[in-house]
Short mmCIF file of C-alpha atoms in Angstrom, two decimals:
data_model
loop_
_atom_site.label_atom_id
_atom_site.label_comp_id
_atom_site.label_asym_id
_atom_site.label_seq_id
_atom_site.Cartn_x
_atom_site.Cartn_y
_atom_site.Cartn_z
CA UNK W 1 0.00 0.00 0.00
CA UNK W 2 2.25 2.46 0.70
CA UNK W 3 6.13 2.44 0.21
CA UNK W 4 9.20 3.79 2.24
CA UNK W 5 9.74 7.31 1.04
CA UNK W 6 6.71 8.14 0.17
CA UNK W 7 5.95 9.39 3.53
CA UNK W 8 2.60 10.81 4.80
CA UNK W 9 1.88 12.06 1.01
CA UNK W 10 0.21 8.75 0.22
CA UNK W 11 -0.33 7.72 3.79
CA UNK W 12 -2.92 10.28 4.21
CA UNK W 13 -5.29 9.83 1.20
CA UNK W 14 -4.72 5.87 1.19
CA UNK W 15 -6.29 5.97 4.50
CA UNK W 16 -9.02 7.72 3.82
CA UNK W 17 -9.42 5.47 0.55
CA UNK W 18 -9.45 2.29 3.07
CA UNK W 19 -12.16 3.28 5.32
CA UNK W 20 -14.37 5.11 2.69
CA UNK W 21 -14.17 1.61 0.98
CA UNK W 22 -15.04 -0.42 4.49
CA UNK W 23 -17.76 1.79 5.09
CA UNK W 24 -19.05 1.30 1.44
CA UNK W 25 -18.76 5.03 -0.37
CA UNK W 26 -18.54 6.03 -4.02
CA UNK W 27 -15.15 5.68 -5.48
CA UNK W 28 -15.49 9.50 -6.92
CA UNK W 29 -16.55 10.69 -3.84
CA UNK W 30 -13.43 9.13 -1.72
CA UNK W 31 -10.58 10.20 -4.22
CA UNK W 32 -12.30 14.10 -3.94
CA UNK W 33 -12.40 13.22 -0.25
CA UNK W 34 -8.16 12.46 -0.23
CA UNK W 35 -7.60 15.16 -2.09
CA UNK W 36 -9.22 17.40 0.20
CA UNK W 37 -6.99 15.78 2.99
CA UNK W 38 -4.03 16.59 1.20
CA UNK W 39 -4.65 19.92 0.26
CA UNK W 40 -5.76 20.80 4.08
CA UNK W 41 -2.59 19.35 5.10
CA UNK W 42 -0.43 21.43 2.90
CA UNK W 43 -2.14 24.29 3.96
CA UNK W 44 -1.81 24.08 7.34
CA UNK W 45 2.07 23.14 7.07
CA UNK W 46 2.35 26.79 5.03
CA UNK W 47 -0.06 28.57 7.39
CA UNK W 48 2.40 27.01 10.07
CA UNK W 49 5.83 28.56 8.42
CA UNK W 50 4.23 31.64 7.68
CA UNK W 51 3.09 31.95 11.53
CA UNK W 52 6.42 30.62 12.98
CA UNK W 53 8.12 32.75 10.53
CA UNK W 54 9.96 30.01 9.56
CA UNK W 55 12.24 30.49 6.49
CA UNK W 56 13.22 26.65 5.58
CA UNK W 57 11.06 23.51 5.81
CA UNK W 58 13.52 20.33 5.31
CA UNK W 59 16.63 22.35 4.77
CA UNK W 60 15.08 23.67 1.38
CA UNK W 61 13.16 27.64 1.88
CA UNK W 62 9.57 26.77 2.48
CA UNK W 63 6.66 28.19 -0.24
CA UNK W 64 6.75 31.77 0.48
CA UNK W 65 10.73 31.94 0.49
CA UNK W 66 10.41 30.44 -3.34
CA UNK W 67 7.88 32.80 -4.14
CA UNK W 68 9.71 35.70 -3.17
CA UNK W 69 12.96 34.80 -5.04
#
């Protein structure tokens, strides 16, 4: 299901994939579902940088920092 490296970026939406699938949901409906996961996710790591002030996420400049270059 999910391989080393990949991290959290497949973790996430695979998990909501496996219990919209136990519980029985529309295929569609789940992927738009992960997605939505995902995307909340990024946001809140930028939202987190930008209120930290952080400059680097990982040793590489986080979103804003690229932007501004």
């Amino acid at each position: 299901m999910v391989s080393s490296g990949d991290g959290g970026k497949r973790l996430r939406p695979s998990l909501v994939l496996l219990v919209g699938e136990l519980c029985g949901l529309d295929q569609q409906r789940l992927r738009d579902c992960a997605v939505g996961v995902e995307l909340l996710h990024t946001f809140s790591l930028i939202h987190d940088d930008l209120d930290d002030g952080d400059r680097l996420r990982r040793d590489e400049p986080h979103l804003l920092g690229r932007i501004r270059s």
